[in-house]
Each structure stands twice: as C-alpha cells, then as structure tokens.
Tab-separated table of C-alpha atoms and ligand atoms in Angstrom:
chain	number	residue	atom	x	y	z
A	1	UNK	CA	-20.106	-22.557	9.306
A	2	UNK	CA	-22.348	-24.606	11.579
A	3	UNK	CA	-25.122	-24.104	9.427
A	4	UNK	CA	-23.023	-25.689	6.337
A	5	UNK	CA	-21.664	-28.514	8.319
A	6	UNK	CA	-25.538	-28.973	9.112
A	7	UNK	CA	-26.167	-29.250	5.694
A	8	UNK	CA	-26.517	-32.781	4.556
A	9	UNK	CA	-24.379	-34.039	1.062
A	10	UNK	CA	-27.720	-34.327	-0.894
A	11	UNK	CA	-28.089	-30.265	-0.220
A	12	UNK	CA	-25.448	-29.660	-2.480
A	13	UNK	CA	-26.852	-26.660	-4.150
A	14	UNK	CA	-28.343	-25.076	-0.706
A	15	UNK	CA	-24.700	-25.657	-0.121
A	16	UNK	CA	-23.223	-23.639	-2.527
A	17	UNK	CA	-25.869	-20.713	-2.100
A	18	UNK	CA	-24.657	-20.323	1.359
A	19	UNK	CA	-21.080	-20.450	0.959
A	20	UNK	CA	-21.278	-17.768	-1.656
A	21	UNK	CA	-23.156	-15.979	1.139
A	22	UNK	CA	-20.767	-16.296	3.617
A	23	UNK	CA	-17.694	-15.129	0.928
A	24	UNK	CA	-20.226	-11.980	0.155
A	25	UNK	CA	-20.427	-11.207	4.221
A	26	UNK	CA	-16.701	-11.480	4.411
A	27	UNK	CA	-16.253	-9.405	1.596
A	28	UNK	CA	-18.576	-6.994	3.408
A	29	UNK	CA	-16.821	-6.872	6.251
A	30	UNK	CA	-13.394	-6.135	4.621
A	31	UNK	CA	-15.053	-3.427	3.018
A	32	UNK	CA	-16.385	-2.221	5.830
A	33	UNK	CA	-12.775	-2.354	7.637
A	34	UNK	CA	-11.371	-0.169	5.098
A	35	UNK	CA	-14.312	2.349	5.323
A	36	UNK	CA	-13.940	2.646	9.137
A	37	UNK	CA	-10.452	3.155	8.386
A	38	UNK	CA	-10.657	6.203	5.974
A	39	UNK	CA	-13.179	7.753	7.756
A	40	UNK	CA	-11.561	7.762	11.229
A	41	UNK	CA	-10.185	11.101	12.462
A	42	UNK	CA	-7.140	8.967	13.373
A	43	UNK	CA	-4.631	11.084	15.387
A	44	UNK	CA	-0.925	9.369	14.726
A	45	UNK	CA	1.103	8.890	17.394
A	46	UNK	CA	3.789	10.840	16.325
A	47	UNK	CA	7.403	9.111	17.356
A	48	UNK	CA	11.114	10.106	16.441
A	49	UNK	CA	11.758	7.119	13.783
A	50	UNK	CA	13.878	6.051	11.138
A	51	UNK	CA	12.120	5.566	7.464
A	52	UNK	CA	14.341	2.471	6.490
A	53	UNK	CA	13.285	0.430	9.932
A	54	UNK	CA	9.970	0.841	8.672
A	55	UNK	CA	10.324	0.158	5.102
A	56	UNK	CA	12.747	-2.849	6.296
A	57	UNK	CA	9.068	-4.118	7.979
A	58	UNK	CA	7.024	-3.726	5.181
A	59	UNK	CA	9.614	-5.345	2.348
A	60	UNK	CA	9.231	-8.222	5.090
A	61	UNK	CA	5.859	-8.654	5.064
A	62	UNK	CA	5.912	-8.873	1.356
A	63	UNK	CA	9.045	-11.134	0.697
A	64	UNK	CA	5.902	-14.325	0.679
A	65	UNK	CA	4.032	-12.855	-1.756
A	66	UNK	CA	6.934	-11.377	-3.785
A	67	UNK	CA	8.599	-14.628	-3.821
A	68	UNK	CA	4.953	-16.731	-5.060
A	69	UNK	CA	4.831	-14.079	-8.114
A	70	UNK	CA	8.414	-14.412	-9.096
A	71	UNK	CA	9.436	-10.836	-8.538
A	72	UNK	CA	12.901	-9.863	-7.285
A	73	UNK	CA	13.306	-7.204	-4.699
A	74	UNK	CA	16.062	-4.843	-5.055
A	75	UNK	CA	16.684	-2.725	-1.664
A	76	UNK	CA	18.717	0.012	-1.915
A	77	UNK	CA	18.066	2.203	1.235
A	78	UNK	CA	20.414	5.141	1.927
A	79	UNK	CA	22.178	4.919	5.632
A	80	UNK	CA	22.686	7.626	7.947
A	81	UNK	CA	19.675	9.254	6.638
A	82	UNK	CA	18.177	12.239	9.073
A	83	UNK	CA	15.159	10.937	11.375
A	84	UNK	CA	11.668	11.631	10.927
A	85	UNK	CA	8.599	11.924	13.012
A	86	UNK	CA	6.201	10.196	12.153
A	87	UNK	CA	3.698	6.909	12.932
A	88	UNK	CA	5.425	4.048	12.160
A	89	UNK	CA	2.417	1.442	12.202
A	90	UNK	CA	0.520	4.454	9.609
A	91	UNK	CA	3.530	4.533	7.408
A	92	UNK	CA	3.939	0.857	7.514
A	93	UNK	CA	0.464	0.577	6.156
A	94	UNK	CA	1.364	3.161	3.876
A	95	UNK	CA	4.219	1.136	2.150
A	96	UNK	CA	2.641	-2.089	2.670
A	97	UNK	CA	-0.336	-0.658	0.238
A	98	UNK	CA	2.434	0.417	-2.527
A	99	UNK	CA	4.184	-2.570	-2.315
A	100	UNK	CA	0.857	-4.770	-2.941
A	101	UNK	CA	-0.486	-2.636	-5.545
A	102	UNK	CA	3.236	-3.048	-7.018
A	103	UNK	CA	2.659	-6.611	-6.885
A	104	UNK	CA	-0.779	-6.916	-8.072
A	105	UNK	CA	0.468	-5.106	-11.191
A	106	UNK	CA	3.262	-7.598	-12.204
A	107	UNK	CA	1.206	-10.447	-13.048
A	108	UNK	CA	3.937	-12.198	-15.234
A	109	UNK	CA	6.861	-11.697	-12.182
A	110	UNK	CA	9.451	-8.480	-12.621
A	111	UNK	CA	11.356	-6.172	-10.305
A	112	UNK	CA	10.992	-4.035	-7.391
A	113	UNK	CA	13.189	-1.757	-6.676
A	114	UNK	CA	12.737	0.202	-2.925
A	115	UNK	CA	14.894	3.023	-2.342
A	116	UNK	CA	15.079	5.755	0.116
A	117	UNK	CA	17.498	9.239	-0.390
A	118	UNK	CA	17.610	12.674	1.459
A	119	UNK	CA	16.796	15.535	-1.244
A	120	UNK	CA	19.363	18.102	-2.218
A	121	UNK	CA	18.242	20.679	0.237
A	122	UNK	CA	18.070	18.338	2.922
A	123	UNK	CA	14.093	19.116	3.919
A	124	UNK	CA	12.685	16.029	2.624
A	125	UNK	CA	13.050	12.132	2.576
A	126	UNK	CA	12.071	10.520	-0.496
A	127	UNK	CA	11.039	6.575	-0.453
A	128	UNK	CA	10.691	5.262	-4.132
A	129	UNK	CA	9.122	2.099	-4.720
A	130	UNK	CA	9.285	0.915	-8.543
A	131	UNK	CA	7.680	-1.925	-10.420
A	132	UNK	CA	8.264	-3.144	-13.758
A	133	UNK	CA	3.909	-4.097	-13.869
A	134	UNK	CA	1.689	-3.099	-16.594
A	135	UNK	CA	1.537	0.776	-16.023
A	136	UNK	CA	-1.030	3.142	-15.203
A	137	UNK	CA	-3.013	4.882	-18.410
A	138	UNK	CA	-2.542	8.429	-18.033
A	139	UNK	CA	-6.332	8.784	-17.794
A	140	UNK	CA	-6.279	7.139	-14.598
A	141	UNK	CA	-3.503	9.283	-13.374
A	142	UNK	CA	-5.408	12.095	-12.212
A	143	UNK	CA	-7.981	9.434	-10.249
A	144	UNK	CA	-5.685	7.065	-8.526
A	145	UNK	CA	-5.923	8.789	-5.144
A	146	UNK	CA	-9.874	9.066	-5.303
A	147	UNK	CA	-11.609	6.863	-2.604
A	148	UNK	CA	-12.959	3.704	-4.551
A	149	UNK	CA	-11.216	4.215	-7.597
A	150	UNK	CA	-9.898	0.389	-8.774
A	151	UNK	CA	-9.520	-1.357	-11.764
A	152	UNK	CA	-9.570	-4.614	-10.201
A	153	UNK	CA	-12.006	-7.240	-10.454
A	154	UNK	CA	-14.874	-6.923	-7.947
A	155	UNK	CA	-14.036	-8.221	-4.599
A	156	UNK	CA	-9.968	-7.730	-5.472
A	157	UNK	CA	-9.855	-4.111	-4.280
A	158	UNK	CA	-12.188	-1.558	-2.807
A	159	UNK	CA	-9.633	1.297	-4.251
A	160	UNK	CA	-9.017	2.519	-0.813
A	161	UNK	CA	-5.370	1.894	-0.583
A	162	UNK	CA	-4.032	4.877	-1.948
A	163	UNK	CA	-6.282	7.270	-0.798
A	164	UNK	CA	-6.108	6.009	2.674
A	165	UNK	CA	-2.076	5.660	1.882
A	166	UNK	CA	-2.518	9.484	0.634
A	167	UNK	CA	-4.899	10.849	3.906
A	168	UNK	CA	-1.819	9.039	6.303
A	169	UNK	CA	1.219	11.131	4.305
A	170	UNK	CA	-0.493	14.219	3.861
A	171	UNK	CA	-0.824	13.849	8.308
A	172	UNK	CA	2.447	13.852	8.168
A	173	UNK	CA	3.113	17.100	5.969
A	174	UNK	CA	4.305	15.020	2.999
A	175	UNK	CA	3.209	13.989	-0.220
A	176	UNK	CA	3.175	11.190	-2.899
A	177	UNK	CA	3.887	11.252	-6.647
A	178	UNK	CA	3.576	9.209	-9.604
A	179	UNK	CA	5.256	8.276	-12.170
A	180	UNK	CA	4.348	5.760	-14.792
A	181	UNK	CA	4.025	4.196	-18.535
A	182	UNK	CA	1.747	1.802	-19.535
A	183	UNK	CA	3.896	-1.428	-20.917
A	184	UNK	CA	7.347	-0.437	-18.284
A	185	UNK	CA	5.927	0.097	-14.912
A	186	UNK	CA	5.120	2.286	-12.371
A	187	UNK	CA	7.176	4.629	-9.521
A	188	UNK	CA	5.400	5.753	-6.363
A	189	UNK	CA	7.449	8.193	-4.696
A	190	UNK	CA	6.481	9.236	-1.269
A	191	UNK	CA	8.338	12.178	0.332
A	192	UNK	CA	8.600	13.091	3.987
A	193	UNK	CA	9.938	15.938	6.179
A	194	UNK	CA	13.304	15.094	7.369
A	195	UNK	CA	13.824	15.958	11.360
A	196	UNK	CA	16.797	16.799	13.180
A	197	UNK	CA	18.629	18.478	10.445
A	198	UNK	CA	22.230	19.683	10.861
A	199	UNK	CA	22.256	23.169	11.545
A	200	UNK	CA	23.529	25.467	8.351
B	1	LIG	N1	1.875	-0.031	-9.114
B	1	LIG	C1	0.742	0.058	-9.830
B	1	LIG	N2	0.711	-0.354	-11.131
B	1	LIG	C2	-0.413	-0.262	-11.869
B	1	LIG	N3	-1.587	0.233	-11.409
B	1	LIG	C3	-1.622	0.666	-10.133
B	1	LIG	C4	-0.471	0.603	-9.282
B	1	LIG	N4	-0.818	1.114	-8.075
B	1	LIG	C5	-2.113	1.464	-8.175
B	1	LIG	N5	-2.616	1.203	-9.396
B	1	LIG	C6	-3.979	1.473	-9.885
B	1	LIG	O1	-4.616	2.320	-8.953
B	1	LIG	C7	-5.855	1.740	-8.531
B	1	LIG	C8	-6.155	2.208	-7.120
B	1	LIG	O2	-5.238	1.646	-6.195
B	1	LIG	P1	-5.694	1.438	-4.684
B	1	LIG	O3	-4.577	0.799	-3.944
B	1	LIG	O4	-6.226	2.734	-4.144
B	1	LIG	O5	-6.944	0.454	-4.800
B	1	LIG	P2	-6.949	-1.105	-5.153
B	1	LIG	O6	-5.566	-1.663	-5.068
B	1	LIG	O7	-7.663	-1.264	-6.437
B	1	LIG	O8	-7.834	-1.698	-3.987
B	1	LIG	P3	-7.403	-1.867	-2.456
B	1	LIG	O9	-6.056	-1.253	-2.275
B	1	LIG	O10	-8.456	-1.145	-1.687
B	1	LIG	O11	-7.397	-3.336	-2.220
B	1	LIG	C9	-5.673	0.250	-8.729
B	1	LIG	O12	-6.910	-0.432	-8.908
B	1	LIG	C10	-4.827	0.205	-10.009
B	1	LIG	O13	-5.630	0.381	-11.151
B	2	LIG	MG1	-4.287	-1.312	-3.388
C-alpha cells in the first residue's frame, strides 16, 4: 500500500499493474488459508452440544448476505432434539460453507429452507439445508466433494468448501448427501450421531 500511495497520479498504469498484484497476493494467501486448513491433522475438540445453537450461529452470520441477494430464510429446527458431540467452531464452518454455496447458487434471490430432525431410529441427526439456486448437473455430482473441484469463476472459489466441510463430518462419524436438479435447486443434508439417547 505504501508503495501505491508512493506512486505519483501520472503513474497511472504502474498503478494499476501493482494493484492487480496486490489482489493476486491476497488471492494467494486465501488460497493458501484454505490449503493449510485441509491439510491440517486438526484434532476437534469434541464438546457435548446442541446442533440448532450452532446452526442458529451460522444462519446469523449469513442473514447480511442473504438479505443483499433477496433470499428468504425459512428456519424450521426441531426442539428437544438429543445432544451431540461434536466441535462446534468445525461444524459451524461446516454449515457456514453450505449456506454460502446455497447462496452463491441463487443468483436471481429464492429460498432457504434450514431444518434439523432426529431419524426414525433415533441414531442420527439430520440438518437439511435447501436452496431453490440453479442445481447441480448430475455429472458434477459424483465430484462435488473432490478438493478443488469449482465451477466458479477464478478467484470466486478454490472448491475447498465441501471437501473440507466433508473431512470435518466424516471426524465426527457422520456423513453428507446430496440431492439436486438442475433448474429447482439443491438439498445438502448432513447427518450426525445423536448422543445421550433414551435408553430402549
Ligand atoms: N447449493 C449449491 N448449488 C449449486 N451448486 C453447488 C452448490 N453447492 C456446491 N455447488 C457446486 O459445487 C462446487 C464445489 O463447492 P465448494 O464449496 O467445494 O467449492 P466452491 O464454493 O467452488 O469454492 P470455495 O468454497 O472454496 O470458495 C461449486 O463450485 C458448485 O459448482
Ligand atoms: Mg463453497
């Protein structure tokens, strides 16, 4: 920045050079972030926690952004549901990624629904997150988990999210599944052990 500031008006040019430079080193660095991030061992800090605090945190920090693209947020999380154990900063990050992507794919405004449910045989939590974006082609289906797979435009995504989303679940013995047609939308539904289960 000091070297810009430096710069004189009549280096206009020299000007722009270096501010594309220092967009290109911030870009790096991001990218670099995320890297560091998938490749950590991480151990979570496992922690007796409820799934709709978290979720509750992470529809927060996406009510801005929601609200700029004109998409309404529908919340419909299940109460009294079991505990879990789990990292709640992890799973944060987790939903946080979903929700963007969900975002990112609804470039004309739409719905998101969130919504969290025990399964039938009481084993699992399931937290669906639903968009009403452009869809996934079923070609990508099979790669959308695969470190660096994106469709965006370069320097919108590295196409970490989801498999660093997908590395953080599968830590905690659960799993994600899609669901999705090009044109409607797309539902992400991530499933996690329940704990402290009433006794049969
Ligand atoms: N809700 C969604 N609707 C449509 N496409 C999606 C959705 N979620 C993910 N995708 C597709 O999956 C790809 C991979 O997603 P992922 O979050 O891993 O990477 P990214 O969003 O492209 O980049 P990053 O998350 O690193 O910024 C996306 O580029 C997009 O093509
Ligand atoms: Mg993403």
């Amino acid at each position: 920045q000091m070297a810009l500031d430096e710069l004189g008006k009549d280096n206009d040019s020299c000007k722009e050079d270096l501010k594309v430079v220092m967009k290109q080193t911030k870009r790096a660095g991001k990218i670099v972030k995320d890297l560091l991030e998938f490749a950590r061992q991480f151990q979570p800090e496992m922690r007796t926690m409820n799934v709709n605090d978290v979720l509750g945190k992470a529809i927060r920090m996406t009510t801005h952004p929601a609200q700029l693209k004109d998409v309404r947020v529908i919340t419909q999380l299940t109460q009294g549901l079991p505990s879990i154990n789990g990292d709640s900063d992890k799973l944060q990050q987790v939903f946080v990624n979903i929700i963007v992507n969900a975002l990112q794919a609804m470039a004309k405004g739409g719905e998101l629904t969130v919504s969290t449910r025990l399964t039938e045989d009481n084993e699992f939590i399931e937290i669906e997150i639903s968009d009403t974006g452009c869809g996934i082609p079923e070609e990508h289906l099979g790669k959308l988990f695969d470190p660096f797979f994106s469709t965006k435009e370069i320097g919108k995504g590295t196409g970490l999210g989801l498999s660093v989303s997908l590395g953080i679940v599968q830590k905690h013995n659960g799993s994600i599944d899609v669901r999705s047609k090009v044109g409607q939308g797309s539902t992400f539904i991530v499933r996690l052990p329940a704990e402290g289960k009433k006794r049969k």
